[in-house]
Coordinates of C-alpha atoms and ligand atoms in Angstrom, one line a residue:
X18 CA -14.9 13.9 -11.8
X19 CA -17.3 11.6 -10.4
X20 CA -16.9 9.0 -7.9
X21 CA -19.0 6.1 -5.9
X22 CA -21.2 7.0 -2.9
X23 CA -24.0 6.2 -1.4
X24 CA -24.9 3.0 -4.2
X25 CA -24.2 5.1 -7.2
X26 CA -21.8 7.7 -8.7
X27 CA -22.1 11.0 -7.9
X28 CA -19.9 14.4 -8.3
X29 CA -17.1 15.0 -5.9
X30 CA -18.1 18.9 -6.0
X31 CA -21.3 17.5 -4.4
X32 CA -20.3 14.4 -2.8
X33 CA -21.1 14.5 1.5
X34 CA -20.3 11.9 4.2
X35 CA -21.3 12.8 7.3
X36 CA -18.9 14.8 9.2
X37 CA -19.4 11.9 12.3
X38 CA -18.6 9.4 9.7
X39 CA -15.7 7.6 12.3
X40 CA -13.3 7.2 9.4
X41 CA -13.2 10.5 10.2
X42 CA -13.8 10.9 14.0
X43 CA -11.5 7.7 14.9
X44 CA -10.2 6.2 11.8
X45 CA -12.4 3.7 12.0
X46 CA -11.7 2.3 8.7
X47 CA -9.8 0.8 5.9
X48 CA -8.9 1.1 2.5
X49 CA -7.0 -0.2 -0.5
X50 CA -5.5 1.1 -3.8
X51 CA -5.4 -0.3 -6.5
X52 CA -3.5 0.5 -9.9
X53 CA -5.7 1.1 -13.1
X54 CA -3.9 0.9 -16.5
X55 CA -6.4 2.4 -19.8
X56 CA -9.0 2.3 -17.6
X57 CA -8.7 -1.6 -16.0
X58 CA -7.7 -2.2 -12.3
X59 CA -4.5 -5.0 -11.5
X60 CA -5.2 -7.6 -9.3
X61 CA -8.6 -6.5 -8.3
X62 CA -9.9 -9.7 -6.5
X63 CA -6.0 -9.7 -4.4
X64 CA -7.2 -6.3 -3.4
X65 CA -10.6 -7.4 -2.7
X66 CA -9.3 -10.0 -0.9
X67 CA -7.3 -8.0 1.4
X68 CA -10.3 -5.7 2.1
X69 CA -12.3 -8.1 3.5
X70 CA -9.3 -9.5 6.2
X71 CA -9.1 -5.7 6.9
X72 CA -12.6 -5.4 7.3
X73 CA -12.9 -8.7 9.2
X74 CA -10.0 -7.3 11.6
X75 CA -11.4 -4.3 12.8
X76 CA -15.0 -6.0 13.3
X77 CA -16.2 -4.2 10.0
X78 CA -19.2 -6.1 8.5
X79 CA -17.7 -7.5 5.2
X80 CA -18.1 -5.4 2.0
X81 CA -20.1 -6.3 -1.1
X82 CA -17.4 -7.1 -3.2
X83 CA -20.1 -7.5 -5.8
X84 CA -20.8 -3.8 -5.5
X85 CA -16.9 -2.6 -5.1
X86 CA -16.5 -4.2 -8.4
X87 CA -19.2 -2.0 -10.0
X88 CA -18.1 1.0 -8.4
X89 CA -15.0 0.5 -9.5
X90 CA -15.9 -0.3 -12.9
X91 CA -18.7 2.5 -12.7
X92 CA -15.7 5.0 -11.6
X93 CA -13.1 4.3 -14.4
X94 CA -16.1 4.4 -17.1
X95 CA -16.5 8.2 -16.0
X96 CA -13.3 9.6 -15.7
X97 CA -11.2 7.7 -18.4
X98 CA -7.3 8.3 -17.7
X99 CA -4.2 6.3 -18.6
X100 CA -2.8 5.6 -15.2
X101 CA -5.1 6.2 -12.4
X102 CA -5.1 5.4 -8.9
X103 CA -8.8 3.9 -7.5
X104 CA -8.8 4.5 -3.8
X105 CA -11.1 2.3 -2.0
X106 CA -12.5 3.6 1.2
X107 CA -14.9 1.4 3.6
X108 CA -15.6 3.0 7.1
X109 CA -17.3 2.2 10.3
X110 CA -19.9 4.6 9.2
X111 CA -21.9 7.4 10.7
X112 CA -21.9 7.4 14.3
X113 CA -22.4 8.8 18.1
X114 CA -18.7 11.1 19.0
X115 CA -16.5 8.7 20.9
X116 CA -15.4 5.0 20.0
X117 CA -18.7 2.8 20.4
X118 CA -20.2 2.5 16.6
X119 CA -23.4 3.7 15.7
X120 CA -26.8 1.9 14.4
X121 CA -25.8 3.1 10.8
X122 CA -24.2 1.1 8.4
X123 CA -20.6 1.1 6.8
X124 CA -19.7 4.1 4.3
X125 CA -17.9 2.8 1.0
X126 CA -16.4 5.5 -1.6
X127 CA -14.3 4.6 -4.8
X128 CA -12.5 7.5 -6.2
X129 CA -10.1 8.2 -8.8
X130 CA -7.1 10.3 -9.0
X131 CA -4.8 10.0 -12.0
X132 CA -1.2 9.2 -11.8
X133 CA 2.1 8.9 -13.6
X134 CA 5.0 6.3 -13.5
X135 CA 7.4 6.5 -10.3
X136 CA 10.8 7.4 -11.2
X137 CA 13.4 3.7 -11.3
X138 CA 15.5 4.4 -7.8
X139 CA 14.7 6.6 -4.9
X140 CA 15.8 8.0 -1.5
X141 CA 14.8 6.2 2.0
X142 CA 15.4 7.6 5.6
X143 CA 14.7 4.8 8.5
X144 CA 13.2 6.5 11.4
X145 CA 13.4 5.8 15.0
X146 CA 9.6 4.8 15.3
X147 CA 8.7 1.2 15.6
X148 CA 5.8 -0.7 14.3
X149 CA 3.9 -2.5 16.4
X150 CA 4.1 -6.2 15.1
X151 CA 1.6 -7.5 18.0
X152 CA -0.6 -4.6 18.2
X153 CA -4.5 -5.1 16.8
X154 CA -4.0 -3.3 13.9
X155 CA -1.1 -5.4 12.6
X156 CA -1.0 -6.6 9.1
X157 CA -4.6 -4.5 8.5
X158 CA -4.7 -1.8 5.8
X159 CA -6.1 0.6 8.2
X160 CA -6.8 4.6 7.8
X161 CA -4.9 4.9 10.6
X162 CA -2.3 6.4 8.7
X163 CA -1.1 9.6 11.2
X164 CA 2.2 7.5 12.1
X165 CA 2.9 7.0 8.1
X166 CA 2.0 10.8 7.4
X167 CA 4.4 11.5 10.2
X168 CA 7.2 9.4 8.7
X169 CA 6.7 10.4 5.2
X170 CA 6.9 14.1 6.4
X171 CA 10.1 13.5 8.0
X172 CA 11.5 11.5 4.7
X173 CA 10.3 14.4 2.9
X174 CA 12.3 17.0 4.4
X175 CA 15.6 14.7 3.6
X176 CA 14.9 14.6 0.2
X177 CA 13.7 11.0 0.4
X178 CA 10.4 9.5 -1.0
X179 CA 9.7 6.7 1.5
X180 CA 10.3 6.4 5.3
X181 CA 11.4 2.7 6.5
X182 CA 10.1 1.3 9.6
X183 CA 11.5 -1.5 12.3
X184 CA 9.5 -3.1 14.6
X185 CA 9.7 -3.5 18.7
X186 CA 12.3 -6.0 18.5
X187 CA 15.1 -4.3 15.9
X188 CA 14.0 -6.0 13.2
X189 CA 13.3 -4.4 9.6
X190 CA 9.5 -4.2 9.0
X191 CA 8.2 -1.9 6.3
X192 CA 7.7 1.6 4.7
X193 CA 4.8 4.1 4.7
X194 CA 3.4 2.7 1.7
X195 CA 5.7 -0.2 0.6
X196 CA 7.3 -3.1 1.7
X197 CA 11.0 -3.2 1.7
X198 CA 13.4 -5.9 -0.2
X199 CA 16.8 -6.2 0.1
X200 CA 20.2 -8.3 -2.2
X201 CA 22.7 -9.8 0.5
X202 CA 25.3 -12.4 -1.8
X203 CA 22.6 -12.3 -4.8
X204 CA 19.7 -13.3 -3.1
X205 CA 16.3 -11.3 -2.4
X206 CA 15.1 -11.0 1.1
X207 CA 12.1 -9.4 2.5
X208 CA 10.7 -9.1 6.1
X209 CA 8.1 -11.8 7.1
X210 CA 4.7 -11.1 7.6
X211 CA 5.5 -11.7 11.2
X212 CA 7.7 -8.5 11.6
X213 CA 4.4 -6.6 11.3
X214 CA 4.4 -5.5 7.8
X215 CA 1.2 -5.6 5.6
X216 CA 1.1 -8.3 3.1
X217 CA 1.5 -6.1 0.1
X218 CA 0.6 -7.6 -3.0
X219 CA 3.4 -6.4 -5.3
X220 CA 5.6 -7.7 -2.6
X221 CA 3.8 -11.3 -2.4
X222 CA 3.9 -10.8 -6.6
X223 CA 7.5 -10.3 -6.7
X224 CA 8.5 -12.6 -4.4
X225 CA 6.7 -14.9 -6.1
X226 CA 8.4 -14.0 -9.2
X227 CA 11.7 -14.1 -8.4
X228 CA 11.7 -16.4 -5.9
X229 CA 13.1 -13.9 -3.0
X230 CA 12.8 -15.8 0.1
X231 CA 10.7 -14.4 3.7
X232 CA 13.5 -13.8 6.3
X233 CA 13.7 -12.1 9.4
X234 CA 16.1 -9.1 8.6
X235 CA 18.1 -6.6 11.8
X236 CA 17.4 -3.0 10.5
X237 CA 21.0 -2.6 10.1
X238 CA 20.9 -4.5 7.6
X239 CA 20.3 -1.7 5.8
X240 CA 24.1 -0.6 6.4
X241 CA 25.7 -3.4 4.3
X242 CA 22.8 -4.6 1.6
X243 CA 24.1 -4.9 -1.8
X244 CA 20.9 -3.6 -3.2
X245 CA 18.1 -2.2 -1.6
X246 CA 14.2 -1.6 -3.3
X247 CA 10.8 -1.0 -2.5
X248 CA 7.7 -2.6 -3.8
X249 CA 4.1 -1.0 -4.0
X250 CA 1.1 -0.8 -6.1
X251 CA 2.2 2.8 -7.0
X252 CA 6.3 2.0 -7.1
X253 CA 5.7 -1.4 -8.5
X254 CA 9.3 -2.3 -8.4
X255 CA 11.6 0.8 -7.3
X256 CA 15.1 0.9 -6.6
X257 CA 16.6 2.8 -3.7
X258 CA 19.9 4.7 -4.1
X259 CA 20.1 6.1 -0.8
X260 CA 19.6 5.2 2.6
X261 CA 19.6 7.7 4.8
X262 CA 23.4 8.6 4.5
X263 CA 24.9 5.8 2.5
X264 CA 24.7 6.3 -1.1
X265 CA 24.2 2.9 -3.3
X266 CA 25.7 3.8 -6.6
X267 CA 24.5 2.4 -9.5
X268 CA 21.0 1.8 -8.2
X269 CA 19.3 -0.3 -9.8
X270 CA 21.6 -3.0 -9.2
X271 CA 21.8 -5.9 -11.3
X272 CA 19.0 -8.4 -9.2
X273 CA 17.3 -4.9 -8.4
X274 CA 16.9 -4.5 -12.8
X275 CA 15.8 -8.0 -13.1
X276 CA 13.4 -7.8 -10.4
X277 CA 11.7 -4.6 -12.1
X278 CA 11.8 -6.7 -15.3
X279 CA 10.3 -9.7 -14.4
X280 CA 7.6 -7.5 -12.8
X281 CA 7.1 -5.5 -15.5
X282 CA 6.7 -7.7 -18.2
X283 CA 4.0 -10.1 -15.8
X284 CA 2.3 -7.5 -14.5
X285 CA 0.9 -7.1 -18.0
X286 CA -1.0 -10.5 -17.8
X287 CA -3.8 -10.6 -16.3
X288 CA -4.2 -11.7 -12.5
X289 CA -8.0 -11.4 -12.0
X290 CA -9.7 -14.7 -12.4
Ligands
PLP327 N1 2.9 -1.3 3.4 C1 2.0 -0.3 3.7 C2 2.0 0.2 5.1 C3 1.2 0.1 2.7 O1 0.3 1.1 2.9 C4 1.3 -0.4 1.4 C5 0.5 0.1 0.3 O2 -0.2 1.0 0.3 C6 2.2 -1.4 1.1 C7 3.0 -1.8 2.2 C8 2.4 -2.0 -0.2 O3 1.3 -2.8 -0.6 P1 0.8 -3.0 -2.1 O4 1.9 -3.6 -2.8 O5 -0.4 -3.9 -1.9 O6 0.4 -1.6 -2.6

């Protein structure tokens, strides 16, 4: 396997970063992943896109979205797979121990893990942890991810896939990994970017798609919803047939099915301009 470090591809047998690199000292990073079908990422320049807010909103010079693009295109060349999983990684870089960054520049790594197709409907657990809708990190695709590795280890251990997240003022925000929709009377709801969550771009695809509307949503909502799904890069569009402990039969619902439809059969065109 080979991936992108350093300008150029190299083995990950042989791969270094340093082991002061504050992506891994502080989490001083971010990162995105993105979906590669035969070999060719979806909605590349959306994830692009989203790196450089991330980047802009931890104080992270911007990446060369030129040269993401060739790593990435560099990365699937070498290690052809059907469904793969690029995982971009852009860090403050190596640097002094403690929070101040160092002279040296950013580190950026694209790698490649393969993947397989996420089963139609899932379990959920909500936890009592909130996110922080007005904290600096809101919104940012951070590797500050110990809160979701906490949550997904707890969801794990109920037999559920995905831990679900309100934020400091009760109202539904977001998963680990995905953002949350949810069928009251027919219609598809999902939390604004306001309640904190990160603008995922299945969920700003499928909204768009079906024409669910923004809303802000009490977590209890979760108690009465007619249908209930998830959307991520890795889910796409994933139906959820248990929340913590109330079943929802039949999942996926009727607007549930369409929604994973619709998605389906656009996510085959192609988004990249
Ligand atoms: N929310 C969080 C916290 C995420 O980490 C992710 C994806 O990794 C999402 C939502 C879904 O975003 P996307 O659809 O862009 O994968």
């Amino acid at each position: 396997m080979k991936l992108w470090l350093d300008g150029g591809l190299q083995d990950i047998e042989s791969a270094r970063v340093s082991v002061f690199d504050h992506g891994l000292t502080v989490g001083d990073g971010i990162f995105e992943t993105v979906k590669a079908v035969d070999g060719k990422p979806f909605a590349l320049t959306r994830h692009l896109d989203r790196l450089t807010r991330s980047a802009r909103g931890l104080g992270l010079p911007d990446p060369d979205r030129d040269e993401v693009r060739r790593a990435c295109a560099a990365v699937l060349e070498a290690n052809p797979m059907p469904l793969g999983r690029l995982r971009i990684t852009y860090t403050g870089g190596h640097g002094p121990l403690g929070s101040d960054r160092g002279e040296h520049g950013p580190t950026l790594v694209v790698a490649l893990g393969e993947t397989t197709r996420r089963p139609d409907s899932t379990a959920v657990i909500t936890v009592p942890w909130t996110r922080n809708e007005r904290g600096a990190l809101a919104g940012l695709k951070t590797t500050s991810y110990a809160e979701n590795v906490v949550a997904l280890a707890r969801a794990r251990r109920h037999d559920a896939s995905e831990a679900l997240f309100g934020n400091t003022v009760g109202q539904l925000c977001e998963g680990t990994g995905s953002n949350v929709f949810v069928v009251l009377d027919g219609e598809i709801h999902t939390p604004p970017l306001a309640s904190g969550c990160l603008a995922g771009i299945t969920r700003a695809l499928t909204a768009e798609w079906t024409g669910a509307k923004e809303t802000d949503l009490p977590l209890d909502v979760l108690e009465r919803a007619d249908e209930v799904f998830l959307t991520s890069t890795l889910r796409d569009v994933q139906a959820v047939h248990r929340v913590d402990d109330r079943e929802l039969p039949g999942a996926p619902g009727p607007v549930t099915a369409k929604a994973m439809r619709i998605f389906d059969e656009r996510s085959g065109d192609d988004l990249d301009p």
